Short mmCIF file of C-alpha atoms in Angstrom, two decimals:
data_model
loop_
_atom_site.label_atom_id
_atom_site.label_comp_id
_atom_site.label_asym_id
_atom_site.label_seq_id
_atom_site.Cartn_x
_atom_site.Cartn_y
_atom_site.Cartn_z
CA MET A 1 -105.60 -45.53 -178.79
CA GLN A 2 -107.36 -43.97 -175.81
CA VAL A 3 -106.37 -44.79 -172.22
CA ALA A 4 -108.94 -43.64 -169.65
CA THR A 5 -107.38 -43.19 -166.20
CA VAL A 6 -109.86 -42.79 -163.36
CA LEU A 7 -109.49 -40.17 -160.64
CA TYR A 8 -111.42 -40.32 -157.36
CA PRO A 9 -110.87 -38.57 -154.02
CA ASP A 10 -107.98 -39.82 -151.87
CA PHE A 11 -106.23 -41.64 -154.71
CA THR A 12 -102.53 -42.49 -154.45
CA ALA A 13 -100.73 -40.47 -157.12
CA LEU A 14 -97.90 -42.89 -157.98
CA ASP A 15 -100.42 -45.69 -158.64
CA ILE A 16 -101.63 -43.89 -161.74
CA ILE A 17 -98.67 -41.71 -162.70
CA GLY A 18 -96.33 -44.69 -163.12
CA PRO A 19 -98.55 -46.28 -165.79
CA TYR A 20 -99.35 -42.84 -167.22
CA ASP A 21 -95.71 -42.09 -168.04
CA VAL A 22 -95.41 -45.53 -169.66
CA LEU A 23 -98.65 -45.91 -171.64
CA GLY A 24 -98.75 -42.21 -172.49
CA ARG A 25 -95.44 -42.60 -174.34
CA LEU A 26 -96.67 -45.32 -176.69
CA PRO A 27 -97.05 -44.17 -180.29
CA GLY A 28 -100.64 -43.07 -180.93
CA ALA A 29 -101.64 -43.16 -177.26
CA GLU A 30 -103.88 -40.50 -175.78
CA VAL A 31 -104.46 -40.63 -172.02
CA VAL A 32 -107.51 -38.94 -170.57
CA PHE A 33 -107.96 -38.46 -166.83
CA VAL A 34 -111.63 -38.97 -166.03
CA ALA A 35 -113.64 -38.38 -162.88
CA ALA A 36 -117.27 -38.61 -161.82
CA ASP A 37 -117.52 -34.82 -161.65
CA PRO A 38 -115.64 -31.86 -163.14
CA GLY A 39 -113.31 -30.01 -160.79
CA LEU A 40 -110.05 -30.77 -159.06
CA VAL A 41 -109.56 -34.17 -157.43
CA ARG A 42 -107.36 -34.30 -154.34
CA ASN A 43 -105.10 -37.23 -153.42
CA ASP A 44 -104.62 -39.22 -150.21
CA LEU A 45 -101.75 -37.04 -148.94
CA ARG A 46 -104.02 -33.97 -149.44
CA SER A 47 -101.35 -31.91 -151.18
CA LEU A 48 -101.83 -32.80 -154.85
CA SER A 49 -104.82 -31.67 -156.89
CA VAL A 50 -105.33 -32.91 -160.43
CA GLN A 51 -107.74 -31.49 -162.97
CA PRO A 52 -109.72 -34.22 -164.79
CA GLU A 53 -110.01 -33.62 -168.52
CA ALA A 54 -113.40 -35.31 -168.83
CA THR A 55 -116.26 -36.71 -166.80
CA LEU A 56 -117.09 -40.40 -166.91
CA ASP A 57 -120.13 -39.67 -169.12
CA GLU A 58 -117.88 -38.09 -171.74
CA VAL A 59 -115.63 -41.13 -172.21
CA THR A 60 -117.64 -44.02 -173.55
CA SER A 61 -115.30 -46.37 -175.38
CA PRO A 62 -111.69 -46.18 -174.22
CA ASP A 63 -109.32 -48.85 -175.53
CA VAL A 64 -107.68 -49.16 -172.12
CA VAL A 65 -109.28 -48.51 -168.72
CA LEU A 66 -106.96 -47.93 -165.78
CA ILE A 67 -107.97 -47.49 -162.16
CA GLY A 68 -105.48 -46.98 -159.36
CA GLY A 69 -105.74 -47.35 -155.62
CA GLY A 70 -105.30 -45.37 -152.46
CA PRO A 71 -107.25 -45.15 -149.20
CA GLY A 72 -110.15 -43.62 -151.15
CA TYR A 73 -110.87 -47.02 -152.71
CA LEU A 74 -112.94 -47.84 -149.62
CA GLY A 75 -115.41 -45.19 -150.74
CA GLN A 76 -115.69 -46.76 -154.22
CA LEU A 77 -116.82 -50.27 -153.31
CA GLU A 78 -120.55 -49.67 -152.93
CA GLY A 79 -121.88 -49.53 -156.48
CA GLY A 80 -123.16 -46.38 -158.14
CA ARG A 81 -122.05 -44.40 -161.14
CA LEU A 82 -118.38 -45.46 -161.24
CA HIS A 83 -119.33 -49.14 -161.15
CA GLU A 84 -121.90 -48.64 -163.92
CA TRP A 85 -119.30 -46.84 -166.01
CA LEU A 86 -116.67 -49.54 -165.40
CA ARG A 87 -119.09 -52.28 -166.46
CA ALA A 88 -120.09 -50.31 -169.55
CA VAL A 89 -116.60 -49.45 -170.82
CA ASP A 90 -115.33 -52.93 -169.97
CA ARG A 91 -117.65 -54.37 -172.62
CA THR A 92 -115.62 -52.76 -175.41
CA SER A 93 -112.21 -52.14 -173.84
CA THR A 94 -109.22 -54.03 -175.18
CA TRP A 95 -107.70 -54.03 -171.68
CA THR A 96 -109.25 -53.25 -168.30
CA THR A 97 -106.50 -52.66 -165.76
CA SER A 98 -105.80 -51.72 -162.18
CA VAL A 99 -102.95 -50.88 -159.86
CA CYS A 100 -102.94 -51.41 -156.11
CA THR A 101 -106.38 -51.15 -154.49
CA GLY A 102 -107.94 -50.31 -157.83
CA ALA A 103 -108.43 -54.08 -158.21
CA PRO A 104 -110.99 -54.36 -155.37
CA ILE A 105 -112.98 -51.62 -157.13
CA LEU A 106 -113.01 -53.64 -160.37
CA ALA A 107 -113.95 -56.71 -158.33
CA ALA A 108 -116.72 -54.88 -156.45
CA ALA A 109 -118.11 -53.77 -159.81
CA GLY A 110 -118.40 -57.47 -160.66
CA LEU A 111 -115.64 -57.59 -163.26
CA LEU A 112 -113.18 -60.00 -161.62
CA GLU A 113 -115.57 -62.83 -160.70
CA GLY A 114 -113.55 -66.04 -160.84
CA ARG A 115 -110.50 -64.18 -162.17
CA ARG A 116 -106.97 -64.29 -160.81
CA ALA A 117 -105.89 -60.81 -159.72
CA THR A 118 -103.45 -58.92 -157.53
CA THR A 119 -103.62 -55.78 -155.40
CA HIS A 120 -101.72 -54.05 -152.60
CA TRP A 121 -100.49 -56.64 -150.05
CA SER A 122 -102.75 -55.10 -147.39
CA ALA A 123 -105.92 -55.63 -149.45
CA LEU A 124 -105.69 -59.18 -150.83
CA ASP A 125 -108.70 -60.23 -148.71
CA ASP A 126 -110.85 -57.63 -150.46
CA LEU A 127 -110.41 -59.56 -153.69
CA THR A 128 -111.68 -62.77 -152.10
CA ARG A 129 -114.67 -60.89 -150.69
CA PHE A 130 -115.72 -59.82 -154.19
CA GLY A 131 -115.23 -63.17 -155.88
CA ALA A 132 -111.76 -62.84 -157.37
CA THR A 133 -108.83 -65.15 -156.66
CA PRO A 134 -106.00 -63.15 -155.08
CA THR A 135 -102.36 -63.82 -155.88
CA SER A 136 -99.33 -62.00 -154.59
CA GLU A 137 -97.70 -61.86 -158.03
CA ARG A 138 -96.65 -58.39 -159.11
CA VAL A 139 -98.47 -58.35 -162.45
CA VAL A 140 -101.38 -60.64 -163.32
CA PHE A 141 -103.03 -61.13 -166.72
CA ASP A 142 -106.37 -62.98 -166.86
CA GLY A 143 -108.33 -62.54 -170.06
CA HIS A 144 -108.37 -58.85 -170.90
CA TYR A 145 -107.89 -57.93 -167.23
CA VAL A 146 -104.48 -56.83 -166.01
CA THR A 147 -103.87 -56.08 -162.35
CA GLY A 148 -100.72 -54.77 -160.66
CA ALA A 149 -99.71 -55.02 -157.01
CA GLY A 150 -99.21 -51.99 -154.75
CA VAL A 151 -98.36 -48.45 -155.88
CA SER A 152 -95.00 -48.76 -157.68
CA ALA A 153 -96.06 -52.05 -159.32
CA GLY A 154 -98.02 -49.97 -161.81
CA ILE A 155 -94.77 -49.28 -163.66
CA ASP A 156 -94.09 -53.00 -164.12
CA MET A 157 -97.73 -53.64 -165.03
CA ALA A 158 -97.75 -50.89 -167.65
CA LEU A 159 -94.43 -51.87 -169.22
CA THR A 160 -95.59 -55.49 -169.48
CA LEU A 161 -98.87 -54.34 -171.02
CA ALA A 162 -96.97 -51.98 -173.35
CA GLY A 163 -95.08 -54.98 -174.69
CA ARG A 164 -98.35 -56.79 -175.45
CA MET A 165 -99.87 -53.71 -177.03
CA ALA A 166 -96.98 -52.24 -178.99
CA GLY A 167 -94.34 -54.97 -179.13
CA ASP A 168 -91.23 -55.63 -177.09
CA GLU A 169 -88.95 -53.15 -178.85
CA THR A 170 -91.31 -50.23 -178.26
CA ALA A 171 -91.81 -51.20 -174.61
CA GLU A 172 -88.04 -51.49 -174.18
CA MET A 173 -87.69 -48.00 -175.66
CA VAL A 174 -90.16 -46.59 -173.13
CA GLN A 175 -88.32 -48.38 -170.33
CA LEU A 176 -85.11 -46.66 -171.46
CA ILE A 177 -86.80 -43.25 -171.78
CA ILE A 178 -88.00 -43.49 -168.18
CA GLU A 179 -84.59 -44.92 -167.24
CA TYR A 180 -86.18 -47.81 -165.40
CA ALA A 181 -83.20 -49.75 -164.11
CA PRO A 182 -84.28 -49.73 -160.47
CA GLU A 183 -81.82 -49.82 -157.59
CA PRO A 184 -84.00 -50.01 -154.47
CA PRO A 185 -81.90 -49.02 -151.45
CA TYR A 186 -83.49 -51.67 -149.22
CA ARG A 187 -84.84 -55.19 -149.47
CA SER A 188 -88.18 -54.33 -147.91
CA GLY A 189 -90.57 -53.83 -150.80
CA SER A 190 -92.73 -56.91 -150.37
CA MET A 191 -94.17 -59.02 -147.59
CA GLU A 192 -91.77 -61.79 -148.55
CA VAL A 193 -88.62 -59.77 -147.83
CA ALA A 194 -89.56 -57.06 -145.30
CA SER A 195 -88.65 -57.62 -141.64
CA PRO A 196 -91.45 -58.28 -139.12
CA ALA A 197 -90.79 -54.89 -137.48
CA VAL A 198 -91.10 -53.08 -140.82
CA ILE A 199 -94.28 -54.98 -141.69
CA GLU A 200 -95.78 -54.05 -138.34
CA SER A 201 -94.92 -50.36 -138.68
CA ALA A 202 -96.33 -50.32 -142.23
CA ARG A 203 -99.59 -51.86 -141.01
CA VAL A 204 -99.83 -49.22 -138.29
CA ALA A 205 -99.08 -46.41 -140.77
CA LEU A 206 -101.75 -47.70 -143.17
CA GLY A 207 -104.26 -47.60 -140.30
CA MET B 1 -90.52 -30.72 -142.36
CA GLN B 2 -91.51 -28.95 -145.58
CA VAL B 3 -90.69 -30.37 -149.02
CA ALA B 4 -91.12 -27.85 -151.84
CA THR B 5 -91.63 -29.56 -155.19
CA VAL B 6 -91.34 -27.29 -158.21
CA LEU B 7 -93.81 -27.37 -161.11
CA TYR B 8 -93.05 -25.77 -164.48
CA PRO B 9 -94.65 -26.23 -167.92
CA ASP B 10 -93.87 -29.49 -169.76
CA PHE B 11 -92.62 -31.31 -166.67
CA THR B 12 -92.51 -35.11 -166.62
CA ALA B 13 -95.01 -36.27 -164.01
CA LEU B 14 -93.28 -39.42 -162.77
CA ASP B 15 -90.08 -37.46 -162.05
CA ILE B 16 -91.80 -35.67 -159.19
CA ILE B 17 -94.60 -38.07 -158.22
CA GLY B 18 -92.17 -40.89 -157.41
CA PRO B 19 -90.36 -38.82 -154.76
CA TYR B 20 -93.65 -37.25 -153.68
CA ASP B 21 -95.16 -40.59 -152.69
CA VAL B 22 -91.97 -41.43 -150.77
CA LEU B 23 -91.08 -38.17 -149.00
CA GLY B 24 -94.75 -37.28 -148.45
CA ARG B 25 -95.15 -40.45 -146.36
CA LEU B 26 -92.40 -39.58 -143.87
CA PRO B 27 -93.68 -38.70 -140.41
CA GLY B 28 -94.11 -34.93 -140.12
CA ALA B 29 -93.56 -34.27 -143.81
CA GLU B 30 -95.60 -31.68 -145.65
CA VAL B 31 -95.12 -31.45 -149.41
CA VAL B 32 -96.06 -28.25 -151.20
CA PHE B 33 -96.20 -28.03 -154.99
CA VAL B 34 -94.90 -24.60 -155.99
CA ALA B 35 -94.87 -22.77 -159.31
CA ALA B 36 -93.86 -19.35 -160.58
CA ASP B 37 -97.50 -18.40 -161.07
CA PRO B 38 -100.84 -19.55 -159.69
CA GLY B 39 -102.98 -21.64 -162.03
CA LEU B 40 -102.77 -25.12 -163.47
CA VAL B 41 -99.43 -26.39 -164.80
CA ARG B 42 -99.54 -28.82 -167.70
CA ASN B 43 -97.07 -31.66 -168.24
CA ASP B 44 -95.00 -32.79 -171.24
CA LEU B 45 -97.62 -35.27 -172.48
CA ARG B 46 -100.19 -32.43 -172.38
CA SER B 47 -102.87 -34.48 -170.66
CA LEU B 48 -102.15 -33.89 -166.96
CA SER B 49 -102.80 -30.59 -165.20
CA VAL B 50 -101.71 -30.04 -161.61
CA GLN B 51 -102.79 -27.18 -159.38
CA PRO B 52 -99.85 -25.64 -157.48
CA GLU B 53 -100.62 -24.94 -153.83
CA ALA B 54 -98.32 -21.92 -153.61
CA THR B 55 -96.25 -19.57 -155.72
CA LEU B 56 -92.48 -19.45 -155.36
CA ASP B 57 -92.73 -16.18 -153.43
CA GLU B 58 -94.89 -17.85 -150.79
CA VAL B 59 -92.41 -20.60 -149.93
CA THR B 60 -89.27 -19.10 -148.51
CA SER B 61 -87.56 -21.69 -146.32
CA PRO B 62 -88.39 -25.27 -147.26
CA ASP B 63 -86.34 -28.02 -145.60
CA VAL B 64 -86.13 -29.94 -148.85
CA VAL B 65 -86.23 -28.53 -152.39
CA LEU B 66 -87.06 -30.93 -155.21
CA ILE B 67 -87.05 -30.14 -158.91
CA GLY B 68 -87.86 -32.71 -161.57
CA GLY B 69 -87.18 -32.83 -165.27
CA GLY B 70 -89.00 -33.13 -168.53
CA PRO B 71 -88.63 -31.45 -171.93
CA GLY B 72 -89.66 -28.17 -170.30
CA TYR B 73 -86.30 -28.00 -168.54
CA LEU B 74 -84.89 -26.38 -171.67
CA GLY B 75 -87.05 -23.35 -170.93
CA GLN B 76 -85.70 -23.10 -167.36
CA LEU B 77 -81.98 -22.75 -168.07
CA GLU B 78 -81.79 -19.02 -168.74
CA GLY B 79 -81.91 -17.42 -165.32
CA GLY B 80 -84.83 -15.39 -164.02
CA ARG B 81 -87.20 -15.87 -161.12
CA LEU B 82 -86.89 -19.65 -160.69
CA HIS B 83 -83.09 -19.45 -160.53
CA GLU B 84 -83.27 -16.61 -158.00
CA TRP B 85 -85.68 -18.64 -155.88
CA LEU B 86 -83.52 -21.77 -156.09
CA ARG B 87 -80.44 -19.85 -154.99
CA ALA B 88 -82.37 -18.24 -152.14
CA VAL B 89 -83.98 -21.39 -150.71
CA ASP B 90 -80.79 -23.38 -151.19
CA ARG B 91 -79.09 -21.16 -148.57
CA THR B 92 -81.26 -22.61 -145.83
CA SER B 93 -82.44 -25.97 -147.21
CA THR B 94 -81.27 -29.14 -145.53
CA TRP B 95 -81.36 -30.91 -148.89
CA THR B 96 -81.57 -29.52 -152.43
CA THR B 97 -82.53 -32.29 -154.80
CA SER B 98 -83.35 -33.08 -158.40
CA VAL B 99 -84.58 -35.89 -160.58
CA CYS B 100 -83.81 -36.33 -164.26
CA THR B 101 -83.27 -33.03 -166.13
CA GLY B 102 -84.00 -31.07 -162.98
CA ALA B 103 -80.24 -31.30 -162.35
CA PRO B 104 -79.28 -29.08 -165.31
CA ILE B 105 -81.68 -26.46 -163.91
CA LEU B 106 -79.91 -26.55 -160.52
CA ALA B 107 -76.58 -26.40 -162.37
CA ALA B 108 -77.69 -23.50 -164.57
CA ALA B 109 -78.72 -21.64 -161.41
CA GLY B 110 -75.11 -22.00 -160.28
CA LEU B 111 -75.72 -24.51 -157.51
CA LEU B 112 -73.75 -27.52 -158.78
CA GLU B 113 -70.45 -25.80 -159.63
CA GLY B 114 -67.73 -28.40 -159.09
CA ARG B 115 -70.24 -30.92 -157.71
CA ARG B 116 -70.76 -34.51 -158.83
CA ALA B 117 -74.28 -34.96 -160.12
CA THR B 118 -76.47 -37.16 -162.28
CA THR B 119 -79.37 -36.56 -164.67
CA HIS B 120 -81.24 -38.31 -167.47
CA TRP B 121 -78.80 -40.21 -169.72
CA SER B 122 -79.67 -37.93 -172.62
CA ALA B 123 -78.65 -34.77 -170.75
CA LEU B 124 -75.32 -35.57 -169.09
CA ASP B 125 -73.56 -33.01 -171.31
CA ASP B 126 -75.79 -30.26 -169.91
CA LEU B 127 -74.20 -30.79 -166.52
CA THR B 128 -70.70 -30.31 -167.93
CA ARG B 129 -71.87 -27.14 -169.68
CA PHE B 130 -72.93 -25.63 -166.35
CA GLY B 131 -69.86 -26.61 -164.36
CA ALA B 132 -70.97 -29.83 -162.68
CA THR B 133 -69.24 -33.19 -163.01
CA PRO B 134 -71.66 -35.69 -164.55
CA THR B 135 -71.77 -39.30 -163.46
CA SER B 136 -74.07 -42.04 -164.69
CA GLU B 137 -74.77 -43.31 -161.17
CA ARG B 138 -78.45 -43.57 -160.32
CA VAL B 139 -78.35 -41.52 -157.11
CA VAL B 140 -75.59 -39.04 -156.25
CA PHE B 141 -75.01 -37.26 -152.94
CA ASP B 142 -72.56 -34.34 -152.88
CA GLY B 143 -72.80 -32.08 -149.86
CA HIS B 144 -76.46 -31.26 -149.34
CA TYR B 145 -77.20 -31.85 -153.02
CA VAL B 146 -78.87 -35.07 -154.09
CA THR B 147 -79.49 -35.82 -157.75
CA GLY B 148 -81.27 -38.76 -159.32
CA ALA B 149 -80.99 -40.11 -162.86
CA GLY B 150 -83.90 -40.17 -165.33
CA VAL B 151 -87.60 -40.23 -164.44
CA SER B 152 -88.09 -43.44 -162.40
CA ALA B 153 -84.78 -42.90 -160.57
CA GLY B 154 -86.59 -40.37 -158.40
CA ILE B 155 -88.03 -43.26 -156.40
CA ASP B 156 -84.56 -44.62 -155.59
CA MET B 157 -83.28 -41.12 -154.88
CA ALA B 158 -86.13 -40.34 -152.51
CA LEU B 159 -85.94 -43.65 -150.63
CA THR B 160 -82.19 -43.20 -150.17
CA LEU B 161 -82.76 -39.65 -148.95
CA ALA B 162 -85.60 -40.85 -146.69
CA GLY B 163 -83.14 -43.19 -144.99
CA ARG B 164 -80.77 -40.27 -144.31
CA MET B 165 -83.59 -38.05 -143.08
CA ALA B 166 -85.72 -40.45 -141.05
CA GLY B 167 -83.59 -43.54 -140.51
CA ASP B 168 -83.43 -46.88 -142.30
CA GLU B 169 -86.42 -48.48 -140.60
CA THR B 170 -88.77 -45.65 -141.56
CA ALA B 171 -87.47 -45.65 -145.15
CA GLU B 172 -87.92 -49.42 -145.31
CA MET B 173 -91.49 -48.98 -144.10
CA VAL B 174 -92.21 -46.48 -146.89
CA GLN B 175 -90.64 -48.86 -149.41
CA LEU B 176 -93.04 -51.57 -148.21
CA ILE B 177 -96.05 -49.24 -148.28
CA ILE B 178 -95.35 -48.38 -151.93
CA GLU B 179 -94.57 -52.08 -152.52
CA TYR B 180 -91.30 -51.22 -154.22
CA ALA B 181 -89.93 -54.64 -155.15
CA PRO B 182 -89.48 -53.89 -158.83
CA GLU B 183 -89.68 -56.53 -161.54
CA PRO B 184 -88.86 -54.69 -164.76
CA PRO B 185 -90.05 -56.80 -167.70
CA TYR B 186 -86.99 -55.93 -169.83
CA ARG B 187 -83.31 -55.29 -169.38
CA SER B 188 -83.35 -51.98 -171.22
CA GLY B 189 -83.57 -49.30 -168.54
CA SER B 190 -80.11 -47.84 -168.87
CA MET B 191 -77.56 -47.05 -171.56
CA GLU B 192 -75.40 -49.87 -170.22
CA VAL B 193 -77.95 -52.61 -170.90
CA ALA B 194 -80.24 -51.37 -173.69
CA SER B 195 -79.64 -52.66 -177.21
CA PRO B 196 -78.27 -50.26 -179.85
CA ALA B 197 -81.60 -50.38 -181.71
CA VAL B 198 -83.54 -49.45 -178.57
CA ILE B 199 -81.11 -46.64 -177.75
CA GLU B 200 -81.49 -45.27 -181.27
CA SER B 201 -85.30 -45.36 -181.16
CA ALA B 202 -85.30 -43.69 -177.73
CA ARG B 203 -83.05 -40.91 -179.05
CA VAL B 204 -85.41 -40.38 -181.98
CA ALA B 205 -88.46 -40.37 -179.67
CA LEU B 206 -86.83 -37.80 -177.37
CA GLY B 207 -86.25 -35.58 -180.41
#
């Protein structure tokens, strides 16, 4: 079972590493990090460089496609090679998935037309713009599309998907291996619970 | 404010990427991934390669030291250059921190003698062996040492530390940016709540 995880410049690392350390632990799973070109890909914070293991052309029929978000998503909305690849692999994928602002990329590629989907709270309008129906749920299944909300939601998305793919007991095992019994120190992780001051400072920080 | 995050072979990616996407978003923070040698470092699942930005010798006085876990921790318990570096930077660090089985490495380097600390549930005995007092809490502060439990606990550890370093409102802002309002699909993320069958299969999977 091959999981193709897409890298592009200015990605947010946790978006893809959360699901990676879940799906990559399923029996028989092989994750491959793919990018348009060979060579290191640098993240949004500019201090992490990841080496893709394959170019898009080399991965033609993954079982699962996963694309994360990050400020670089704005550079991936205009068509081109990544969109062509996404449309091609989506024809045979069992699951096509996103975390955070990966969903607007799927939508811009034409894959979420009329579908319910989620994304980072700051980017819900992007889904509307490309014909999807945004929801602020944390994990959304619609057909063979699975979308997760912002950044850390990729862990919940991947564990939920793991249950569908490998059964509840295996997914529970992975949840125990990654010791996922979260104890967030604050109640500020969503628009519903964060204070107005925190929401404002987050909007400013996101630019 | 410099955060030095240690890479070594067979690390678990989420252990360090969770804290990275928290601490790296604090105002004025600069994270540097360091390794004993230049060149790509490969993780436990063997499909992710990260390029360190500096060698240990090049980073001499980080404000925060962070070491994660992964099966490769077993190769980092026997002294040598990493232990010497940890002892050296710990003399001037504001915070020396670990996630998962990074804690036994700190303990083996002699830094957690008589300290309360936590680690992955499968490795609590390693802390005893090296003179620390294990606890199964998710985040433990003792002096300027901060340890987090397994893998995903690094996010809770880093957000808690962010509050101490930058104040609650800034930490809450980061929690909102990474949309950390977890909804784990199962109640299986700790030894206290997982079923005996799930615990047994996790032990087998961990080898």
